Coordinates of C-alpha atoms and ligand atoms in Angstrom, one line a residue:
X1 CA 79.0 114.0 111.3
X2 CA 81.1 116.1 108.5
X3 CA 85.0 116.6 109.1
X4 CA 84.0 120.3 109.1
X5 CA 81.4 119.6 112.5
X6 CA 84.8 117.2 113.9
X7 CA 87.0 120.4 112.9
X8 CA 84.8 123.0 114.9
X9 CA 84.3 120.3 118.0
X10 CA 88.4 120.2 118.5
X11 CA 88.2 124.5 118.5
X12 CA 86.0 123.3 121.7
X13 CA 87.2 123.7 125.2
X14 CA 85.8 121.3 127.7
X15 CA 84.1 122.8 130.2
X16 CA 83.3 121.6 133.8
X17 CA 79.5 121.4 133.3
X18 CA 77.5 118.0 132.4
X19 CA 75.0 118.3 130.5
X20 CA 73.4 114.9 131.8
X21 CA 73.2 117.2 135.4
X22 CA 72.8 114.6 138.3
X23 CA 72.4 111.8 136.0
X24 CA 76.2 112.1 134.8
X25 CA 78.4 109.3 135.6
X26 CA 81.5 110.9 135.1
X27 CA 82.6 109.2 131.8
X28 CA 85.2 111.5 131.1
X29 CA 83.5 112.2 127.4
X30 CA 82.9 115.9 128.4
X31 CA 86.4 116.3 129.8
X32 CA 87.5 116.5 126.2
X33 CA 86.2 118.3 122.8
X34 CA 84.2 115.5 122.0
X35 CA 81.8 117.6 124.4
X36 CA 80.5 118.8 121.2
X37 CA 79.1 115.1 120.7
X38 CA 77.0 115.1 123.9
X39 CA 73.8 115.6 123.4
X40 CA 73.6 112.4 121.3
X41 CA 76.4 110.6 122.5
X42 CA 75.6 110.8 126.1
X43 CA 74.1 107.6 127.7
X44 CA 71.6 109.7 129.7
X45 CA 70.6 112.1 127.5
X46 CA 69.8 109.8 124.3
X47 CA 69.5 106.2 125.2
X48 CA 70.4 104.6 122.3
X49 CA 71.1 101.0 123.1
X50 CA 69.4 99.2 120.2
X51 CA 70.9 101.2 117.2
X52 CA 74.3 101.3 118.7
X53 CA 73.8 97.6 118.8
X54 CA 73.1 97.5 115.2
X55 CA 75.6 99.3 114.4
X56 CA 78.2 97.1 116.0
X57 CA 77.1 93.8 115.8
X58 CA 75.0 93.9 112.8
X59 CA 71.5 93.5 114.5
X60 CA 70.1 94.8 117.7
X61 CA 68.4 92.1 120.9
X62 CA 65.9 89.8 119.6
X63 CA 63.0 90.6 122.3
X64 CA 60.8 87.2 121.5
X65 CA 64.7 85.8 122.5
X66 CA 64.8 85.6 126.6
X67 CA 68.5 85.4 126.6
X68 CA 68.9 88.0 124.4
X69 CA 66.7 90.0 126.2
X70 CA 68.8 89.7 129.7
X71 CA 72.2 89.4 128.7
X72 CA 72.2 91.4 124.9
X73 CA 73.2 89.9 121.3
X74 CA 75.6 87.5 121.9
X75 CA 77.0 84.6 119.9
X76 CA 78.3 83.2 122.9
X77 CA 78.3 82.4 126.9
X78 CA 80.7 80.3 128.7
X79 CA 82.2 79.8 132.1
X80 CA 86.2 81.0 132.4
X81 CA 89.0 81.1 134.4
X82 CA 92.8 81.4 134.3
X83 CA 94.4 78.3 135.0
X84 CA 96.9 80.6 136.3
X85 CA 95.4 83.9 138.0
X86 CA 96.8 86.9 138.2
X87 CA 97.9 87.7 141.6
X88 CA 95.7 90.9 142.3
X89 CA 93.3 91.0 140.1
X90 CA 89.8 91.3 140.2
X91 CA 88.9 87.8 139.9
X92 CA 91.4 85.8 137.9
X93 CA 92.5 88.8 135.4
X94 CA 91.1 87.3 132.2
X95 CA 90.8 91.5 131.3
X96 CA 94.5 92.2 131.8
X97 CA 95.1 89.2 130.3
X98 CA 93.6 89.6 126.8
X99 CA 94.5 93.5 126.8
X100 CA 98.5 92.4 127.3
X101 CA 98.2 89.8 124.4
X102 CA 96.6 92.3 122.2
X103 CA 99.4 94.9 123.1
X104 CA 102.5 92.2 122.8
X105 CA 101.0 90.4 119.5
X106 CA 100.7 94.0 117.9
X107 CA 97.3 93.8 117.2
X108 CA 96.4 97.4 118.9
X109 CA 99.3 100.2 120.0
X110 CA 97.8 101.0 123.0
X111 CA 94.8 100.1 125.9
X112 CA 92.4 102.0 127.5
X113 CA 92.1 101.3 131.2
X114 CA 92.2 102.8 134.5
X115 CA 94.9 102.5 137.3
X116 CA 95.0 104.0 140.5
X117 CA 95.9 107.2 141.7
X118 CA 99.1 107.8 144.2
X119 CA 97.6 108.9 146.5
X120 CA 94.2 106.6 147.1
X121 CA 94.1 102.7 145.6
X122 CA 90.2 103.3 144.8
X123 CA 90.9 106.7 143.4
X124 CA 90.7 106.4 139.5
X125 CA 93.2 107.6 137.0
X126 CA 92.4 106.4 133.4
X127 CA 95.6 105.7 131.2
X128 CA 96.5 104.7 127.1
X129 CA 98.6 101.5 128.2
X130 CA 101.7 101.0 126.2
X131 CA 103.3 97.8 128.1
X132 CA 102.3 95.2 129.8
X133 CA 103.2 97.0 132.9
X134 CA 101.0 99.5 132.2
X135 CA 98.2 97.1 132.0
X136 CA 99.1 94.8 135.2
X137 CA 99.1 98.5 136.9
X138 CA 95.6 98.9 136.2
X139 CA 94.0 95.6 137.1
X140 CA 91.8 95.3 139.9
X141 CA 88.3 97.3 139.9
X142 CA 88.5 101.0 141.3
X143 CA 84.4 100.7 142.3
X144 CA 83.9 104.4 141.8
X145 CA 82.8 106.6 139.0
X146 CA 86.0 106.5 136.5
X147 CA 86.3 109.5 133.5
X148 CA 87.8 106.8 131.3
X149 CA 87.3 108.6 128.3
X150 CA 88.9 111.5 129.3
X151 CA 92.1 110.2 127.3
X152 CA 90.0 110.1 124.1
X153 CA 91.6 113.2 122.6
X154 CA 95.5 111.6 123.6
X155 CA 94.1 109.3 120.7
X156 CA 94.1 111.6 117.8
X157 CA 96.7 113.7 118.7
X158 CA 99.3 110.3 119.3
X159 CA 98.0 109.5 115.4
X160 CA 97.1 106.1 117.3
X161 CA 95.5 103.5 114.8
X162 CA 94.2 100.4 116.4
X163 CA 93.3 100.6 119.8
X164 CA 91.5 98.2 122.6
X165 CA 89.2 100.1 125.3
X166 CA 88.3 98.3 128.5
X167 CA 85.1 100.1 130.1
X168 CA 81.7 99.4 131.7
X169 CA 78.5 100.1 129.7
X170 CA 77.7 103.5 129.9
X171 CA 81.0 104.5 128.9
X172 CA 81.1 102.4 126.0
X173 CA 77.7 104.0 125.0
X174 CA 79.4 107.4 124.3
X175 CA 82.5 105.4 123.2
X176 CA 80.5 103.3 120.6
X177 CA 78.2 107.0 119.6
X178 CA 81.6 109.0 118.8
X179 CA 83.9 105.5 117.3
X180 CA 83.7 107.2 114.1
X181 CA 85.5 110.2 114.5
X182 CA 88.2 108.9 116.8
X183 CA 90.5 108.6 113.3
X184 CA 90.8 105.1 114.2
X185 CA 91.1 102.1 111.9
X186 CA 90.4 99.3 114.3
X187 CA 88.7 99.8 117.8
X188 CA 88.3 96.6 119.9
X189 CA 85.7 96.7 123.4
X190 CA 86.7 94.6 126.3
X191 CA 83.6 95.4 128.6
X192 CA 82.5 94.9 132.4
X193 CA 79.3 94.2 133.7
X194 CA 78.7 97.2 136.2
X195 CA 75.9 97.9 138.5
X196 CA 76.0 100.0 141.9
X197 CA 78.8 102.4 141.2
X198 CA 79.5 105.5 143.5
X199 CA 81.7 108.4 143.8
X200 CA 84.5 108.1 146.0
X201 CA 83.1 109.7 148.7
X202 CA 80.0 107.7 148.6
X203 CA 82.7 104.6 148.6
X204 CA 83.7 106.0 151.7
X205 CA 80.6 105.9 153.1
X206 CA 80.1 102.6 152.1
X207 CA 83.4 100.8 153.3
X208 CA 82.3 102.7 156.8
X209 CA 79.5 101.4 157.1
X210 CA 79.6 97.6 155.9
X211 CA 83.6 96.9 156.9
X212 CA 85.1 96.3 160.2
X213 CA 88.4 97.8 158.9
X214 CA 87.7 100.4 155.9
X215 CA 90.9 102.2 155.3
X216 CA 93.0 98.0 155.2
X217 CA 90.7 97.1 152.1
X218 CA 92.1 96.8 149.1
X219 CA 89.3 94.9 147.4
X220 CA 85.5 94.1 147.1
X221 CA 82.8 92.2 145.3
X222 CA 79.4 91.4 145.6
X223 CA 79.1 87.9 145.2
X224 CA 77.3 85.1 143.7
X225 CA 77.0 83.7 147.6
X226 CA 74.7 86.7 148.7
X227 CA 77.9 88.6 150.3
X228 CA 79.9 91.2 150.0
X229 CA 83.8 90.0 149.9
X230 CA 86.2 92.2 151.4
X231 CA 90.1 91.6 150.9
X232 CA 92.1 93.4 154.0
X233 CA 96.0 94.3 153.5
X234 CA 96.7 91.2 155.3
X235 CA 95.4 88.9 153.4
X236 CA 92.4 88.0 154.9
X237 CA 88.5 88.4 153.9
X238 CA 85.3 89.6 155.3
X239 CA 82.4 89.2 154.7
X240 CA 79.1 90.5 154.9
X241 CA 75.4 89.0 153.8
X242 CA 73.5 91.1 151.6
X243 CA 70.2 91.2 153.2
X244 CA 72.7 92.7 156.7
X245 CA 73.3 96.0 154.4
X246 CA 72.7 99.0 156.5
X247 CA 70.1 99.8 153.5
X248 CA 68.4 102.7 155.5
X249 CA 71.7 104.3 155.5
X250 CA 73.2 103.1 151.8
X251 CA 70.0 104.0 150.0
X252 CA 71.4 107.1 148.5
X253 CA 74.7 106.0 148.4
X254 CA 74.5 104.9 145.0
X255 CA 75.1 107.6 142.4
X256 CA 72.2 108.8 140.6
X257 CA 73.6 107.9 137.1
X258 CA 73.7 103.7 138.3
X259 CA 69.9 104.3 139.8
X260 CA 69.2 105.1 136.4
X261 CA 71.2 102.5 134.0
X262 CA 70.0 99.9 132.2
X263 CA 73.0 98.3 130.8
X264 CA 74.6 96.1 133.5
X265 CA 75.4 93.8 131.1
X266 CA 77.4 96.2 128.5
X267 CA 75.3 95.4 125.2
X268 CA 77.8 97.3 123.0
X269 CA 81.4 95.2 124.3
X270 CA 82.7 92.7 121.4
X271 CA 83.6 90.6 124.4
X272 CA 82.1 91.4 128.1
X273 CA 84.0 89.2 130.9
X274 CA 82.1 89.5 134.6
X275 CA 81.6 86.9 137.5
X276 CA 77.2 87.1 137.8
X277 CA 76.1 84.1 135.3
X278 CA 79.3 81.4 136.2
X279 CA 79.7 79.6 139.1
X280 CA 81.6 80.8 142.6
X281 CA 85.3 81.5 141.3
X282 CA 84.8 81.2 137.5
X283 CA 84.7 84.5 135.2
X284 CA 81.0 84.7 133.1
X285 CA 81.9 85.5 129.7
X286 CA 79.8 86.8 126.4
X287 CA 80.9 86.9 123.3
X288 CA 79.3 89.3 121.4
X289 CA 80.6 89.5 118.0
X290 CA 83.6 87.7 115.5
X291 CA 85.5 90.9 116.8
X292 CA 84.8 89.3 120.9
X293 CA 85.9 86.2 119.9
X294 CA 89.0 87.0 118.1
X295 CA 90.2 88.3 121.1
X296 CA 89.3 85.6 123.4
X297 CA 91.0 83.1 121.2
X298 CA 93.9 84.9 122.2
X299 CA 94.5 83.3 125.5
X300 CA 92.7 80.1 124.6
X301 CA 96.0 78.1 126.1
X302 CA 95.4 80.0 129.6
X303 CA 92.0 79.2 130.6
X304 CA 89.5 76.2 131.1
X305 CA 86.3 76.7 130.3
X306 CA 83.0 74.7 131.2
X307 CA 79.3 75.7 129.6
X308 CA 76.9 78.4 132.0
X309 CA 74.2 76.4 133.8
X310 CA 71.4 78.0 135.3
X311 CA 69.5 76.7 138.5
X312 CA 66.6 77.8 140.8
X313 CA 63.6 80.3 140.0
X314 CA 64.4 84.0 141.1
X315 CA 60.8 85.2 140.6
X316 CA 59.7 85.4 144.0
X317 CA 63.1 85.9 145.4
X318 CA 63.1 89.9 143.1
X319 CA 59.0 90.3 144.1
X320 CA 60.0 90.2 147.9
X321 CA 62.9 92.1 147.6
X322 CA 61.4 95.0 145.7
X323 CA 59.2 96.3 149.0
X324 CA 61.8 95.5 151.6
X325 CA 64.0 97.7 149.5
X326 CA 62.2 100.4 149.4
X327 CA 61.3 100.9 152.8
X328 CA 64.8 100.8 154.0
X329 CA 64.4 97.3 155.8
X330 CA 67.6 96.2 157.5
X331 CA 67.4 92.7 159.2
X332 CA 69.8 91.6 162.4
X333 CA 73.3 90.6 161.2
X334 CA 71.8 86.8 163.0
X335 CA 68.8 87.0 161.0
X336 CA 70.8 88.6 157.6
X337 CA 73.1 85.4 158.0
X338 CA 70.5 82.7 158.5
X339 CA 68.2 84.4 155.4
X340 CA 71.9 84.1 153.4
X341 CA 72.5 80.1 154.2
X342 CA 69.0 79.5 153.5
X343 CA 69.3 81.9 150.1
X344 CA 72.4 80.1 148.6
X345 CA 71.0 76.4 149.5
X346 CA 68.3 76.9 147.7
X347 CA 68.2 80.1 145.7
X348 CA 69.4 80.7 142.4
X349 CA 72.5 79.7 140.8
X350 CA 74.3 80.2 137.1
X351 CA 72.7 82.4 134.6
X352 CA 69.3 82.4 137.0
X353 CA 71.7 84.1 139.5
X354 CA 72.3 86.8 136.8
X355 CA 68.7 87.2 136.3
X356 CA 68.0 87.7 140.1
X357 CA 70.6 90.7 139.7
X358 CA 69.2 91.9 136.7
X359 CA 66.0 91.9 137.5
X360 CA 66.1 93.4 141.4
X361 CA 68.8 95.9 139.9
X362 CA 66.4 97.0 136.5
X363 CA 62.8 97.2 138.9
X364 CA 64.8 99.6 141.2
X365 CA 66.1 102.0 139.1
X366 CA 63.0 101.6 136.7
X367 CA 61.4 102.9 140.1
X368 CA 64.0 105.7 141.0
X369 CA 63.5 107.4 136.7
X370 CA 59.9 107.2 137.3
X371 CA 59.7 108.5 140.9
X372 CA 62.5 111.3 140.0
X373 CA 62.9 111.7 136.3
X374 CA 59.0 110.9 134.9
X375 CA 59.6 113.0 131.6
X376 CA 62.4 110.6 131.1
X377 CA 60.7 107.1 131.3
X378 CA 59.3 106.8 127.8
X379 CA 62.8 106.9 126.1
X380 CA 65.5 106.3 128.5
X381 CA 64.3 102.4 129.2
X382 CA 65.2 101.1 126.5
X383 CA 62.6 98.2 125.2
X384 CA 64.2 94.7 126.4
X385 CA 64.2 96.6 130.3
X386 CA 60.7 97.1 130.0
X387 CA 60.0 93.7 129.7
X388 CA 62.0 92.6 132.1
X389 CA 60.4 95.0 134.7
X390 CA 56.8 93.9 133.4
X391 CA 56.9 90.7 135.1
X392 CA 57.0 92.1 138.4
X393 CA 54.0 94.2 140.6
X394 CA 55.6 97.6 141.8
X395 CA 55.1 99.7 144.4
X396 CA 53.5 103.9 143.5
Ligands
FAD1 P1 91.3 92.5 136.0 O1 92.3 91.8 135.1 O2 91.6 92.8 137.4 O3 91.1 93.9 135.3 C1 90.1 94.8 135.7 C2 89.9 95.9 134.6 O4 88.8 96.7 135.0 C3 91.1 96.8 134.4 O5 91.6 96.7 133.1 C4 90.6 98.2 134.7 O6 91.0 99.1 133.7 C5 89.1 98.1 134.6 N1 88.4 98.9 135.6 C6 88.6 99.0 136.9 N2 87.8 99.8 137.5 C7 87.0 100.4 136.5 C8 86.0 101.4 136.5 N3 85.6 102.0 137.6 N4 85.5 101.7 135.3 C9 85.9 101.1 134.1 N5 86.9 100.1 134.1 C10 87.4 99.8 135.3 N6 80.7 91.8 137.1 C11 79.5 91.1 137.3 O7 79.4 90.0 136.8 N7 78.5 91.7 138.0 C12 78.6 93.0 138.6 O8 77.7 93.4 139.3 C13 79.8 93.7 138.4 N8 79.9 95.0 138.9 C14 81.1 95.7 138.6 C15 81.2 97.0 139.0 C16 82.3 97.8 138.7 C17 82.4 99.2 139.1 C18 83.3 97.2 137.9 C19 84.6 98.1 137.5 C20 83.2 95.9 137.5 C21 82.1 95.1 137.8 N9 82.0 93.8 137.4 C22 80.8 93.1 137.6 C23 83.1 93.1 136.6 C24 84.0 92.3 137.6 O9 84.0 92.8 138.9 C25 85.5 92.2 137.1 O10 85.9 93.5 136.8 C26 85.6 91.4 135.8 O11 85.0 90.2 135.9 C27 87.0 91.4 135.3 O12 87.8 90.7 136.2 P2 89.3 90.4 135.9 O13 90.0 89.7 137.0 O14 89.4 89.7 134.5 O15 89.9 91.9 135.8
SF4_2 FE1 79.2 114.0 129.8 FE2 79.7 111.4 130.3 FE3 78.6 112.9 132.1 FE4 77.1 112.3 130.0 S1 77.9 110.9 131.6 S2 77.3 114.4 130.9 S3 78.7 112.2 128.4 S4 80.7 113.1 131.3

C-alpha cells in the first residue's frame, strides 16, 4: 500500500457498518480509518493465515509437521508459571507481567490491552497502557467480544514508536495485515489462545444459565479438568462439568464470528501464553519467533518452567462428541459429573488435552461455515484446519 492509499484512508470516517456482516467479531479495526484496509485485512473476509505467517516469522506451518499443524510455527513450547501470581489475574498473570517489563525496561512506550468498563467488570474498554498501573488494570479476561483495535489510530497520532499489543487471534490477523502502516518501528504480539467468545449479552445468557450466582462472578475458565470454573466475590469457586452444559439452550450463544474461527491458537503472536497444553495450574506457552522469546526472557527470574507432556488419545473422545453436539444433548448434572470423573482419570492430558480442544472446537465450526456460509468453505479454512477436520466422520 502507497503513502498516497494511507493518506486517503485517514480522510476516512469510520462508519458503523461491518463489512464481515454476522461474521464480525468486533475487532475494533473498522472503528477507525484503517476501515479502508478491510476487505484484505479482515480475518473473515480474507483468511490469510499462512502468508501473514510468512510474513512474520519467516515461513508459514509445516503441514507434514503434526505440531505445527495444531499449535502453528513455533520454536518453542513449555509449561509456566509465576512463582509469584498476580493476585487477580487470569491464571498467574504471566501477560501483565511481560507487558509491565516491556513498559518499565523502555523497550515499547506503550501497551495495547483491555480493562474493564465502570460500569460492568466483563464489559470491555481497550486502552494504550502507559504505567504499570495501567496494565495491572487490565488483567483478567473480559470473555466477550473486545474492539481492541479501536485505539489503533491513538497510535499515529501519539507519534508512538515501539509498541507491544496483547490480543487474541483474529485481532491480530487484521493487526499483523495493516503492521505496516501503523508508522511504527517495532511492534511486539503478546497473544491469547481464544475459542468460544460472545457478546455481552450472550455472556449474560450464559452466566444465567450455567451459575448459581451470575451477577457475584468475577471470573471464569474452561478448564483442563472438563469444568467450567467460576470465581464468586467472596472468594469461593463453582464449578460446573462440561458435558452438564445446558447445550440445547447455549448452542447459539456463541457469536457467529468464534463458530467460524480457525485460529485458537493465535498463529501470528511472537509469543502466545494460554492454560490448554500445560498441566492443571501451569500457563501453556509458545514461542513463536526470536521476537517471542526476547520477551519471555524478560521475566525469566519470575517463573519455573517444566517441558509440555502429552497423555491419552482424544480420537474417540472428539468422534462422540461431534453428534451429541449437534443434537443439543444435555445429560443429568449426576450423569454430567460421573462422565467428568471418568473423563479426567482417563482422558487426555498435556498437549493431547489441547488437541481434544482443537479438534472438537475446528469439526464444529468447520460444520457451522459449511451448513451456513457454503460459498465460504473453500477459502476461509485455512489448509492445516482441513486436516485436522479430515480425521474425523461428520454429520450432513
Ligand atoms: P493476565 O495477566 O490476567 O492478563 C490478561 C490479558 O488479556 C490482559 O492483558 C487483557 O488485556 C487481555 N484480554 C482480556 N480480555 C480480552 C479480550 N476479550 N480480548 C483480547 N484481550 C483480552 N487459553 C487457552 O489455553 N484456551 C482457551 O480456550 C482460551 N480461551 C480464551 C478466551 C478468551 C476470550 C480470552 C481473552 C483468553 C482465552 N485464553 C485461553 C487465554 C487464557 O484464559 C489467559 O488469558 C492467558 O493464559 C493469560 O493469563 P494471564 O494470567 O497471564 O493473564
Ligand atoms: Fe471490521 Fe474487525 Fe468486524 Fe472484520 S471483524 S468487519 S475487521 S470490526
Amino acid at each position: 500500500m502507497t503513502a498516497q492509499t494511507h493518506k486517503k484512508a485517514k480522510a476516512l470516517k469510520p462508519t458503523s457498518q461491518r463489512p464481515a456482516k454476522a461474521l464480525c467479531s468486533e475487532c475494533g479495526l473498522c472503528d477507525t480509518y484503517y476501515v479502508h484496509y478491510v476487505k484484505e485485512a479482515c480475518a473473515f473476509i480474507n483468511q490469510q493465515i499462512s502468508t501473514l505467517e510468512e510474513q512474520t516469522h519467516g515461513r508459514s506451518r509445516d503441514l507434514d509437521a503434526p505440531d505445527d499443524v495444531y499449535f502453528g510455527v513455533h520454536q518453542s513450547m513449555m509449561a509456566a508459571r509465576k512463582t509469584e501470581p498476580i493476585e487477580g489475574a487470569q491464571w498467574t498473570g504471566m501477560v501483565s507481567s511481560i507487558a509491565i517489563e516491556m513498559l518499565n525496561r523502555g523497550m515499547v512506550e506503550g501497551v495495547v490491552c483491555v480493562q474493564n468498563t465502570k460500569e460492568d467488570r466483563f464489559g470491555p474498554m481497550p486502552v494504550i497502557a502507559r504505567t504499570p498501573e495501567d496494565i495491572l488494570a487490565a488483567r483478567v479476561n473480559k470473555p466477550t467480544l473486545s474492539p481492541n483495535l479501536s485505539v489503533l489510530e491513538q497510535i499515529e497520532q501519539s507519534g508512538m514508536k515501539r509498541l507491544l499489543v496483547i490480543g487474541v487471534g483474529c485481532q491480530i490477523q487484521a493487526l499483523r495485515a495493516v503492521e505496516k502502516e501503523l508508522g511504527l518501528e517495532k511492534l511486539y504480539v503478546l497473544g491469547t489462545p481464544c475459542v468460544d467468545n460472545v457478546t455481552r449479552a450472550g455472556l449474560q445468557k450464559f452466566l444465567d444459565t450455567t451459575s448459581r450466582s451470575p451477577s457475584t462472578v468475577v471470573y471464569y475458565e474452561f478448564m483442563q479438568d472438563f469444568k467450567v470454573h467460576f470465581k464468586h466475590e467472596d472468594g469461593s469457586t463453582e464449578t460446573v462439568p462440561f458435558f452438564g452444559l445446558k447445550t440445547n439452550q447455549l448452542k447459539d450463544v456463541f457469536a457467529p464470528s468464534c463458530m467460524s474461527c480457525f485460529d485458537y491458537v493465535n498463529s501470528l503472536a511472537d509469543l502466545v501464553v494460554g492454560y490448554m497444553g500445560a498441566p492443571f495450574g501451569w500457563q501453556w506457552t509458545v514461542v513463536r519467533n526470536d521476537t517471542g522469546q526476547e520477551m519471555l526472557n524478560l521475566i525469566a527470574d519470575q517463573i519455573e518452567t517444566q517441558p509440555v507432556n502429552s497423555v491419552g488419545d482424544r480420537h474417540q473422545a472428539v468422534q462422540q462428541s461431534i453428534p451429541a453436539y449437534d443434537k443439543g444433548v444435555t445429560l443429568p448434572m449426576w450423569a454430567a459429573k460421573l462422565m467428568g470423573v471418568f473423563i479426567e482419570r482417563i482422558g487426555p492430558k498435556g498437549l493431547e488435552y489441547a488437541r481434544f480442544s482443537i479438534d472438537s472446537h475446528f469439526t464444529r465450526n468447520y460444520l457451522y461455515v459449511k451448513r451456513n456460509y457454503p460459498e465460504k468453505l473453500e477459502a476461509h479454512v485455512p489448509a492445516f484446519a482441513k486436516k485436522i477436520v479430515s480425521q474425523y466422520k461428520l454429520p450432513q
